[in-house]
């Protein structure tokens, strides 16, 4: 199954040679589009070429506004980061999205529960974004496969396994600590604070996935 136009960051890789990251929020018009496009932006920024490594980045919503554009404020936030907001259309989260995803990152614990309730052994590869960030920070990158030797896909898979293994041991400081609030209908200032929050949460994740730190 090839990704529809405007989706994904990689070219079509043979099965097993790609790693799909799925970002999930409610409407797929605010949080998950921001997260999808900031992830892609960070990957192309670190790797120099968006077609490197076999990482594919997508998003969908548990009550996805199928075919809707992202919110204007979400697009404005992406512009602040220099990320591409073009060609986006909202999607309703489907079983096939969960089945093909190697890592599902959700805005909230409710979204995580909804993804896991769809089955497909999603529990071990579904985290809230901030939960995954918290777990990734505790993983020694030296224990992960070298992206140059074994490839980014192998490294990404190992990272997800390590995070899943840590989850029961490394508890959140508070329930809200693992969540990104919904800016839908809020003013641009609130959208910007959510964009910053998402960007900060993504930074260590992209570093762990690629082995390439942010260059400031």
mmCIF file of C-alpha atoms in Angstrom:
data_model
loop_
_atom_site.group_PDB
_atom_site.id
_atom_site.type_symbol
_atom_site.label_atom_id
_atom_site.label_comp_id
_atom_site.label_asym_id
_atom_site.label_seq_id
_atom_site.Cartn_x
_atom_site.Cartn_y
_atom_site.Cartn_z
ATOM 1 C CA UNK A 1 0.000 0.000 0.000
ATOM 2 C CA UNK A 2 1.655 3.231 -1.088
ATOM 3 C CA UNK A 3 0.987 6.419 0.814
ATOM 4 C CA UNK A 4 -1.351 8.886 -0.890
ATOM 5 C CA UNK A 5 0.141 12.069 -2.345
ATOM 6 C CA UNK A 6 1.569 14.453 0.220
ATOM 7 C CA UNK A 7 1.968 11.796 2.910
ATOM 8 C CA UNK A 8 5.110 10.252 4.266
ATOM 9 C CA UNK A 9 8.642 11.513 4.097
ATOM 10 C CA UNK A 10 10.296 8.561 2.399
ATOM 11 C CA UNK A 11 10.092 7.099 -1.054
ATOM 12 C CA UNK A 12 8.303 3.738 -1.109
ATOM 13 C CA UNK A 13 10.655 1.260 0.518
ATOM 14 C CA UNK A 14 10.381 -2.509 0.222
ATOM 15 C CA UNK A 15 8.493 -4.075 3.135
ATOM 16 C CA UNK A 16 10.647 -4.264 6.220
ATOM 17 C CA UNK A 17 12.880 -1.461 5.004
ATOM 18 C CA UNK A 18 10.785 1.404 6.268
ATOM 19 C CA UNK A 19 9.660 2.643 9.652
ATOM 20 C CA UNK A 20 6.275 4.359 9.897
ATOM 21 C CA UNK A 21 5.586 6.956 12.587
ATOM 22 C CA UNK A 22 1.904 7.778 13.074
ATOM 23 C CA UNK A 23 0.888 10.895 15.014
ATOM 24 C CA UNK A 24 -2.644 10.775 16.458
ATOM 25 C CA UNK A 25 -4.873 13.498 17.906
ATOM 26 C CA UNK A 26 -8.628 14.097 17.866
ATOM 27 C CA UNK A 27 -9.510 16.027 14.709
ATOM 28 C CA UNK A 28 -6.225 15.679 12.774
ATOM 29 C CA UNK A 29 -6.410 19.437 12.105
ATOM 30 C CA UNK A 30 -4.336 20.933 14.992
ATOM 31 C CA UNK A 31 -1.985 18.839 17.125
ATOM 32 C CA UNK A 32 -1.234 15.868 14.885
ATOM 33 C CA UNK A 33 -0.633 17.941 11.704
ATOM 34 C CA UNK A 34 1.741 20.197 13.659
ATOM 35 C CA UNK A 35 3.516 17.135 15.054
ATOM 36 C CA UNK A 36 3.657 15.355 11.681
ATOM 37 C CA UNK A 37 5.117 18.342 9.854
ATOM 38 C CA UNK A 38 7.540 19.297 12.664
ATOM 39 C CA UNK A 39 8.820 15.689 12.695
ATOM 40 C CA UNK A 40 9.389 15.762 8.944
ATOM 41 C CA UNK A 41 11.033 19.179 9.194
ATOM 42 C CA UNK A 42 13.371 17.975 11.964
ATOM 43 C CA UNK A 43 14.271 14.823 10.019
ATOM 44 C CA UNK A 44 15.111 16.669 6.817
ATOM 45 C CA UNK A 45 16.991 19.274 8.869
ATOM 46 C CA UNK A 46 19.139 16.609 10.573
ATOM 47 C CA UNK A 47 19.554 14.292 7.620
ATOM 48 C CA UNK A 48 19.854 16.893 4.894
ATOM 49 C CA UNK A 49 17.599 14.861 2.612
ATOM 50 C CA UNK A 50 13.977 13.969 3.367
ATOM 51 C CA UNK A 51 14.346 10.647 1.552
ATOM 52 C CA UNK A 52 16.977 9.286 3.912
ATOM 53 C CA UNK A 53 16.646 6.398 6.267
ATOM 54 C CA UNK A 54 13.249 4.954 5.391
ATOM 55 C CA UNK A 55 11.370 6.913 8.067
ATOM 56 C CA UNK A 56 7.794 7.701 6.999
ATOM 57 C CA UNK A 57 5.756 10.215 9.007
ATOM 58 C CA UNK A 58 1.962 10.353 8.919
ATOM 59 C CA UNK A 59 -0.971 11.459 11.064
ATOM 60 C CA UNK A 60 -4.660 10.753 11.670
ATOM 61 C CA UNK A 61 -7.410 11.651 14.136
ATOM 62 C CA UNK A 62 -9.640 9.529 16.371
ATOM 63 C CA UNK A 63 -12.487 11.810 15.235
ATOM 64 C CA UNK A 64 -10.562 12.863 12.160
ATOM 65 C CA UNK A 65 -12.046 15.539 9.917
ATOM 66 C CA UNK A 66 -11.605 13.436 6.777
ATOM 67 C CA UNK A 67 -10.327 15.603 3.913
ATOM 68 C CA UNK A 68 -10.225 18.811 5.983
ATOM 69 C CA UNK A 69 -7.317 21.243 5.807
ATOM 70 C CA UNK A 70 -5.316 21.854 8.954
ATOM 71 C CA UNK A 71 -6.438 24.808 11.072
ATOM 72 C CA UNK A 72 -5.050 28.173 9.891
ATOM 73 C CA UNK A 73 -3.404 28.690 13.299
ATOM 74 C CA UNK A 74 -1.684 25.308 13.009
ATOM 75 C CA UNK A 75 -0.312 26.295 9.595
ATOM 76 C CA UNK A 76 0.863 29.620 11.072
ATOM 77 C CA UNK A 77 2.748 27.791 13.834
ATOM 78 C CA UNK A 78 4.462 25.574 11.251
ATOM 79 C CA UNK A 79 5.464 28.679 9.291
ATOM 80 C CA UNK A 80 7.098 30.031 12.492
ATOM 81 C CA UNK A 81 9.324 26.931 12.520
ATOM 82 C CA UNK A 82 9.981 27.078 8.781
ATOM 83 C CA UNK A 83 8.129 23.776 8.369
ATOM 84 C CA UNK A 84 5.979 22.926 5.354
ATOM 85 C CA UNK A 85 2.204 23.108 5.911
ATOM 86 C CA UNK A 86 1.190 22.559 2.275
ATOM 87 C CA UNK A 87 -0.783 19.650 0.857
ATOM 88 C CA UNK A 88 -2.202 18.485 4.162
ATOM 89 C CA UNK A 89 -5.598 16.781 4.448
ATOM 90 C CA UNK A 90 -7.104 15.378 7.625
ATOM 91 C CA UNK A 91 -7.757 11.650 8.020
ATOM 92 C CA UNK A 92 -9.971 9.513 10.220
ATOM 93 C CA UNK A 93 -7.850 6.962 12.102
ATOM 94 C CA UNK A 94 -8.375 3.541 10.518
ATOM 95 C CA UNK A 95 -7.280 0.033 11.464
ATOM 96 C CA UNK A 96 -4.852 -0.026 8.521
ATOM 97 C CA UNK A 97 -3.031 3.052 9.875
ATOM 98 C CA UNK A 98 -2.448 1.284 13.189
ATOM 99 C CA UNK A 99 -1.512 -2.008 11.515
ATOM 100 C CA UNK A 100 1.155 -0.421 9.308
ATOM 101 C CA UNK A 101 2.590 1.913 11.981
ATOM 102 C CA UNK A 102 5.845 0.965 13.711
ATOM 103 C CA UNK A 103 5.425 3.745 16.278
ATOM 104 C CA UNK A 104 2.209 5.556 17.226
ATOM 105 C CA UNK A 105 2.628 8.831 19.129
ATOM 106 C CA UNK A 106 -0.553 10.373 20.522
ATOM 107 C CA UNK A 107 -1.393 13.779 21.980
ATOM 108 C CA UNK A 108 -3.108 12.387 25.098
ATOM 109 C CA UNK A 109 -3.573 9.223 27.146
ATOM 110 C CA UNK A 110 -7.173 9.011 25.863
ATOM 111 C CA UNK A 111 -5.897 8.845 22.294
ATOM 112 C CA UNK A 112 -3.364 6.211 23.348
ATOM 113 C CA UNK A 113 -6.161 4.141 24.918
ATOM 114 C CA UNK A 114 -8.261 4.466 21.757
ATOM 115 C CA UNK A 115 -5.411 3.298 19.518
ATOM 116 C CA UNK A 116 -4.654 0.350 21.807
ATOM 117 C CA UNK A 117 -8.356 -0.597 21.935
ATOM 118 C CA UNK A 118 -8.261 -1.068 18.151
ATOM 119 C CA UNK A 119 -6.090 -4.133 18.760
ATOM 120 C CA UNK A 120 -3.386 -5.221 16.310
ATOM 121 C CA UNK A 121 -0.946 -5.608 19.252
ATOM 122 C CA UNK A 122 -0.647 -1.824 19.255
ATOM 123 C CA UNK A 123 0.164 -1.599 22.979
ATOM 124 C CA UNK A 124 3.902 -2.104 22.628
ATOM 125 C CA UNK A 125 4.305 0.592 19.961
ATOM 126 C CA UNK A 126 1.824 3.232 21.120
ATOM 127 C CA UNK A 127 2.859 6.029 23.473
ATOM 128 C CA UNK A 128 1.834 9.585 24.087
ATOM 129 C CA UNK A 129 4.417 11.899 22.496
ATOM 130 C CA UNK A 130 5.591 13.255 25.846
ATOM 131 C CA UNK A 131 5.664 9.798 27.419
ATOM 132 C CA UNK A 132 7.901 8.603 24.575
ATOM 133 C CA UNK A 133 10.164 11.647 25.024
ATOM 134 C CA UNK A 134 10.465 10.875 28.745
ATOM 135 C CA UNK A 135 11.382 7.242 28.062
ATOM 136 C CA UNK A 136 13.779 8.093 25.221
ATOM 137 C CA UNK A 137 15.708 10.476 27.494
ATOM 138 C CA UNK A 138 16.435 7.511 29.792
ATOM 139 C CA UNK A 139 17.817 5.297 27.005
ATOM 140 C CA UNK A 140 21.573 5.286 26.443
ATOM 141 C CA UNK A 141 22.046 5.930 22.700
ATOM 142 C CA UNK A 142 25.179 3.758 22.770
ATOM 143 C CA UNK A 143 22.914 0.727 23.332
ATOM 144 C CA UNK A 144 21.065 1.371 20.044
ATOM 145 C CA UNK A 145 22.155 0.127 16.605
ATOM 146 C CA UNK A 146 24.444 2.523 14.751
ATOM 147 C CA UNK A 147 22.320 4.236 12.074
ATOM 148 C CA UNK A 148 25.232 4.240 9.626
ATOM 149 C CA UNK A 149 26.106 0.577 10.172
ATOM 150 C CA UNK A 150 22.708 -1.056 10.616
ATOM 151 C CA UNK A 151 20.428 1.637 9.283
ATOM 152 C CA UNK A 152 17.940 4.004 10.808
ATOM 153 C CA UNK A 153 15.044 1.538 10.545
ATOM 154 C CA UNK A 154 16.818 -0.989 12.782
ATOM 155 C CA UNK A 155 17.753 1.783 15.191
ATOM 156 C CA UNK A 156 14.158 3.075 15.317
ATOM 157 C CA UNK A 157 12.774 -0.429 15.991
ATOM 158 C CA UNK A 158 15.290 -0.971 18.781
ATOM 159 C CA UNK A 159 14.355 2.412 20.282
ATOM 160 C CA UNK A 160 10.653 1.473 20.407
ATOM 161 C CA UNK A 161 11.458 -1.892 22.039
ATOM 162 C CA UNK A 162 13.679 -0.197 24.641
ATOM 163 C CA UNK A 163 11.022 2.442 25.410
ATOM 164 C CA UNK A 164 8.303 -0.205 25.790
ATOM 165 C CA UNK A 165 10.534 -2.177 28.179
ATOM 166 C CA UNK A 166 11.159 0.927 30.322
ATOM 167 C CA UNK A 167 7.548 2.056 30.497
ATOM 168 C CA UNK A 168 6.564 0.184 33.655
ATOM 169 C CA UNK A 169 9.671 1.370 35.494
ATOM 170 C CA UNK A 170 9.746 5.044 34.655
ATOM 171 C CA UNK A 171 6.526 6.645 35.805
ATOM 172 C CA UNK A 172 5.225 10.074 34.841
ATOM 173 C CA UNK A 173 5.647 12.819 37.457
ATOM 174 C CA UNK A 174 1.927 13.571 36.977
ATOM 175 C CA UNK A 175 -0.852 12.351 34.697
ATOM 176 C CA UNK A 176 -0.900 15.634 32.775
ATOM 177 C CA UNK A 177 2.872 15.547 32.232
ATOM 178 C CA UNK A 178 2.411 13.101 29.348
ATOM 179 C CA UNK A 179 -0.232 15.125 27.488
ATOM 180 C CA UNK A 180 -0.431 17.889 24.900
ATOM 181 C CA UNK A 181 -3.568 20.015 25.335
ATOM 182 C CA UNK A 182 -5.981 20.713 22.492
ATOM 183 C CA UNK A 183 -5.614 24.236 21.042
ATOM 184 C CA UNK A 184 -8.688 23.880 18.782
ATOM 185 C CA UNK A 185 -10.531 27.207 18.688
ATOM 186 C CA UNK A 186 -7.867 28.925 20.821
ATOM 187 C CA UNK A 187 -5.999 32.108 19.844
ATOM 188 C CA UNK A 188 -2.701 31.945 17.961
ATOM 189 C CA UNK A 189 -0.717 32.622 21.161
ATOM 190 C CA UNK A 190 -1.975 29.353 22.655
ATOM 191 C CA UNK A 191 -1.263 27.525 19.380
ATOM 192 C CA UNK A 192 2.308 28.869 19.513
ATOM 193 C CA UNK A 193 2.791 27.570 23.069
ATOM 194 C CA UNK A 194 1.491 24.144 21.961
ATOM 195 C CA UNK A 195 3.836 24.257 18.943
ATOM 196 C CA UNK A 196 6.790 24.966 21.255
ATOM 197 C CA UNK A 197 5.726 22.140 23.549
ATOM 198 C CA UNK A 198 5.499 19.685 20.640
ATOM 199 C CA UNK A 199 8.804 20.868 19.175
ATOM 200 C CA UNK A 200 10.603 20.428 22.515
ATOM 201 C CA UNK A 201 9.120 16.950 22.948
ATOM 202 C CA UNK A 202 10.144 15.925 19.420
ATOM 203 C CA UNK A 203 13.747 17.113 19.664
ATOM 204 C CA UNK A 204 15.134 14.245 21.804
ATOM 205 C CA UNK A 205 12.999 11.748 19.866
ATOM 206 C CA UNK A 206 14.431 12.781 16.496
ATOM 207 C CA UNK A 207 17.947 12.776 17.968
ATOM 208 C CA UNK A 208 17.420 9.242 19.306
ATOM 209 C CA UNK A 209 15.919 8.009 16.019
ATOM 210 C CA UNK A 210 18.617 9.442 13.764
ATOM 211 C CA UNK A 211 21.661 9.587 16.012
ATOM 212 C CA UNK A 212 22.095 13.176 14.783
ATOM 213 C CA UNK A 213 21.817 15.940 17.413
ATOM 214 C CA UNK A 214 20.242 19.345 16.715
ATOM 215 C CA UNK A 215 22.668 21.733 15.118
ATOM 216 C CA UNK A 216 21.989 25.224 16.367
#
